[in-house]
Amino acid sequence: ETGVTQSPTHLIKTRGQQVTLRCSSQSGHNTVSWYQQALGQGPQFIFQYYREEENGRGNFPPRFSGLQFPNYSSELNVNALELDDSALYLCASSLGTFYTGELFFGEGSRLTVL
Amino acid sequence: QQQVKQSPQSLIVQKGGISIINCAYENTAFDYFPWYQQFPGKGPALLIAIRPDVSEKKEGRFTISFNKSAKQFSLHIMDSQPGDSATYFCAASGTSGSRLTFGEGTQLTVNP
């Protein structure tokens, strides 16, 4: 158990809808990152938040947005869902922004877009 | 230049054998190379990691070998066990950034 919890674990949406995924970081961790893992692929970096501000973003369109709250919990929002958004969304927490690779991942939220 | 290429895609090993997974990278700014293990229905978990100032790191049955000039690194699992059956991802990051670039993954099956 990493101490990173995500909700919901599974959800189904239709194309064009919006979705919000939630993450509670491991205690003491002030940085949260979100990754998208398509079936049979490695995780791809979406963005990272540190002290409630986005401080790094991968190659994802603006309809992917996020929030980090003062208690370091986080949300990933995806607007105008597309079929290709179907994936496992992983939240990972870490301590600090100078990256050491020691991410602690949650078990993910599996999103299916129909 | 952000890619990390991993091989093989799948690997079947007998119990007690050696599992070897290879990765190659292009970005010379990468300076941290972790391996993650992922079981079905779980998130990836850090297994072992190396920085390029050493050529090898060993933790129990797991060893990373690193070749800076070739921009390659590999994971060796000695005395492979059925419980090692999982998907393994290599990854890389640079200190100036805060993101991991993952390989495509290797599905390891260890037969009893």
mmCIF file of C-alpha atoms in Angstrom, chain B:
data_model
loop_
_atom_site.group_PDB
_atom_site.id
_atom_site.type_symbol
_atom_site.label_atom_id
_atom_site.label_comp_id
_atom_site.label_asym_id
_atom_site.label_seq_id
_atom_site.Cartn_x
_atom_site.Cartn_y
_atom_site.Cartn_z
ATOM 1 C CA GLN B 1 14.338 12.517 -27.870
ATOM 2 C CA GLN B 2 11.947 11.851 -25.038
ATOM 3 C CA GLN B 3 11.440 8.207 -25.905
ATOM 4 C CA VAL B 4 12.538 5.236 -23.902
ATOM 5 C CA LYS B 5 12.481 2.018 -25.892
ATOM 6 C CA GLN B 6 11.995 -1.269 -24.060
ATOM 7 C CA SER B 7 12.378 -4.890 -25.122
ATOM 8 C CA PRO B 8 11.193 -7.571 -25.207
ATOM 9 C CA GLN B 9 7.460 -6.914 -25.154
ATOM 10 C CA SER B 10 6.876 -10.231 -23.412
ATOM 11 C CA LEU B 11 9.115 -12.759 -21.727
ATOM 12 C CA ILE B 12 8.534 -16.283 -20.450
ATOM 13 C CA VAL B 13 11.051 -17.756 -18.025
ATOM 14 C CA GLN B 14 11.182 -20.942 -16.021
ATOM 15 C CA LYS B 15 11.304 -20.779 -12.247
ATOM 16 C CA GLY B 16 14.885 -20.281 -11.129
ATOM 17 C CA GLY B 17 15.970 -18.768 -14.419
ATOM 18 C CA ILE B 18 17.268 -15.282 -15.190
ATOM 19 C CA SER B 19 14.942 -12.657 -16.631
ATOM 20 C CA ILE B 20 16.561 -9.863 -18.626
ATOM 21 C CA ILE B 21 14.760 -6.741 -19.848
ATOM 22 C CA ASN B 22 16.504 -4.051 -21.864
ATOM 23 C CA CYS B 23 15.904 -0.350 -22.363
ATOM 24 C CA ALA B 24 17.497 2.325 -24.525
ATOM 25 C CA TYR B 25 17.128 6.084 -24.390
ATOM 26 C CA GLU B 26 18.069 9.056 -26.564
ATOM 27 C CA ASN B 27 17.886 12.078 -24.293
ATOM 28 C CA THR B 28 21.313 12.656 -22.733
ATOM 29 C CA ALA B 29 19.696 14.932 -20.139
ATOM 30 C CA PHE B 30 18.184 11.881 -18.454
ATOM 31 C CA ASP B 31 20.026 11.123 -15.248
ATOM 32 C CA TYR B 32 17.729 8.912 -13.226
ATOM 33 C CA PHE B 33 16.598 5.487 -14.366
ATOM 34 C CA PRO B 34 14.020 3.619 -12.281
ATOM 35 C CA TRP B 35 12.307 0.325 -12.928
ATOM 36 C CA TYR B 36 8.685 -0.117 -11.946
ATOM 37 C CA GLN B 37 6.739 -3.318 -11.388
ATOM 38 C CA GLN B 38 3.005 -3.431 -12.037
ATOM 39 C CA PHE B 39 0.625 -6.215 -11.123
ATOM 40 C CA PRO B 40 -2.826 -6.453 -12.740
ATOM 41 C CA GLY B 41 -5.246 -3.980 -11.196
ATOM 42 C CA LYS B 42 -2.494 -2.143 -9.337
ATOM 43 C CA GLY B 43 -0.477 0.971 -9.921
ATOM 44 C CA PRO B 44 3.231 0.758 -10.768
ATOM 45 C CA ALA B 45 5.563 0.337 -7.792
ATOM 46 C CA LEU B 46 9.223 1.348 -7.712
ATOM 47 C CA LEU B 47 11.455 -1.713 -7.824
ATOM 48 C CA ILE B 48 14.985 -0.385 -8.161
ATOM 49 C CA ALA B 49 16.649 2.697 -9.619
ATOM 50 C CA ILE B 50 20.083 3.839 -10.754
ATOM 51 C CA ARG B 51 21.924 7.065 -11.537
ATOM 52 C CA PRO B 52 24.534 7.154 -14.316
ATOM 53 C CA ASP B 53 27.492 7.622 -11.971
ATOM 54 C CA VAL B 54 27.484 3.857 -11.356
ATOM 55 C CA SER B 55 27.383 1.002 -13.863
ATOM 56 C CA GLU B 56 25.526 -1.496 -11.731
ATOM 57 C CA LYS B 57 23.197 -1.598 -8.754
ATOM 58 C CA LYS B 58 21.995 -4.708 -7.004
ATOM 59 C CA GLU B 59 19.132 -5.150 -4.552
ATOM 60 C CA GLY B 60 18.433 -8.731 -3.614
ATOM 61 C CA ARG B 61 17.606 -10.685 -6.765
ATOM 62 C CA PHE B 62 17.253 -7.519 -8.859
ATOM 63 C CA THR B 63 20.185 -5.869 -10.655
ATOM 64 C CA ILE B 64 20.333 -2.851 -12.947
ATOM 65 C CA SER B 65 23.194 -2.675 -15.418
ATOM 66 C CA PHE B 66 23.847 0.751 -16.951
ATOM 67 C CA ASN B 67 25.905 1.608 -20.044
ATOM 68 C CA LYS B 68 26.136 5.376 -20.337
ATOM 69 C CA SER B 69 28.074 5.445 -23.612
ATOM 70 C CA ALA B 70 25.525 3.160 -25.290
ATOM 71 C CA LYS B 71 22.606 4.901 -23.568
ATOM 72 C CA GLN B 72 21.238 1.550 -22.492
ATOM 73 C CA PHE B 73 20.240 -0.015 -19.226
ATOM 74 C CA SER B 74 18.821 -3.369 -18.275
ATOM 75 C CA LEU B 75 17.090 -5.191 -15.457
ATOM 76 C CA HIS B 76 18.223 -8.657 -14.449
ATOM 77 C CA ILE B 77 16.033 -10.784 -12.194
ATOM 78 C CA MET B 78 17.991 -13.703 -10.784
ATOM 79 C CA ASP B 79 16.315 -16.904 -9.574
ATOM 80 C CA SER B 80 13.009 -15.760 -11.083
ATOM 81 C CA GLN B 81 9.919 -16.826 -9.156
ATOM 82 C CA PRO B 82 6.263 -17.182 -10.191
ATOM 83 C CA GLY B 83 5.495 -14.245 -7.893
ATOM 84 C CA ASP B 84 7.681 -12.082 -10.142
ATOM 85 C CA SER B 85 5.115 -12.483 -12.930
ATOM 86 C CA ALA B 86 4.085 -8.900 -13.659
ATOM 87 C CA THR B 87 4.610 -6.091 -16.140
ATOM 88 C CA TYR B 88 7.909 -4.267 -15.805
ATOM 89 C CA PHE B 89 8.498 -0.721 -16.989
ATOM 90 C CA CYS B 90 11.769 1.068 -17.346
ATOM 91 C CA ALA B 91 11.656 4.830 -17.051
ATOM 92 C CA ALA B 92 13.887 7.868 -17.153
ATOM 93 C CA SER B 93 13.870 11.417 -15.890
ATOM 94 C CA GLY B 94 16.114 14.443 -15.677
ATOM 95 C CA THR B 95 16.678 16.590 -12.603
ATOM 96 C CA SER B 96 15.552 19.690 -14.424
ATOM 97 C CA GLY B 97 12.163 18.205 -15.027
ATOM 98 C CA SER B 98 9.643 16.427 -12.909
ATOM 99 C CA ARG B 99 8.284 13.802 -15.163
ATOM 100 C CA LEU B 100 8.969 10.158 -15.819
ATOM 101 C CA THR B 101 9.196 8.911 -19.381
ATOM 102 C CA PHE B 102 8.205 5.251 -19.390
ATOM 103 C CA GLY B 103 9.058 2.431 -21.740
ATOM 104 C CA GLU B 104 6.317 0.376 -23.340
ATOM 105 C CA GLY B 105 6.517 -2.389 -20.735
ATOM 106 C CA THR B 106 7.513 -6.052 -20.622
ATOM 107 C CA GLN B 107 5.044 -8.678 -19.520
ATOM 108 C CA LEU B 108 7.026 -11.278 -17.595
ATOM 109 C CA THR B 109 5.645 -14.740 -16.962
ATOM 110 C CA VAL B 110 7.584 -17.102 -14.711
ATOM 111 C CA ASN B 111 6.417 -20.670 -15.069
ATOM 112 C CA PRO B 112 6.586 -22.955 -12.014
#
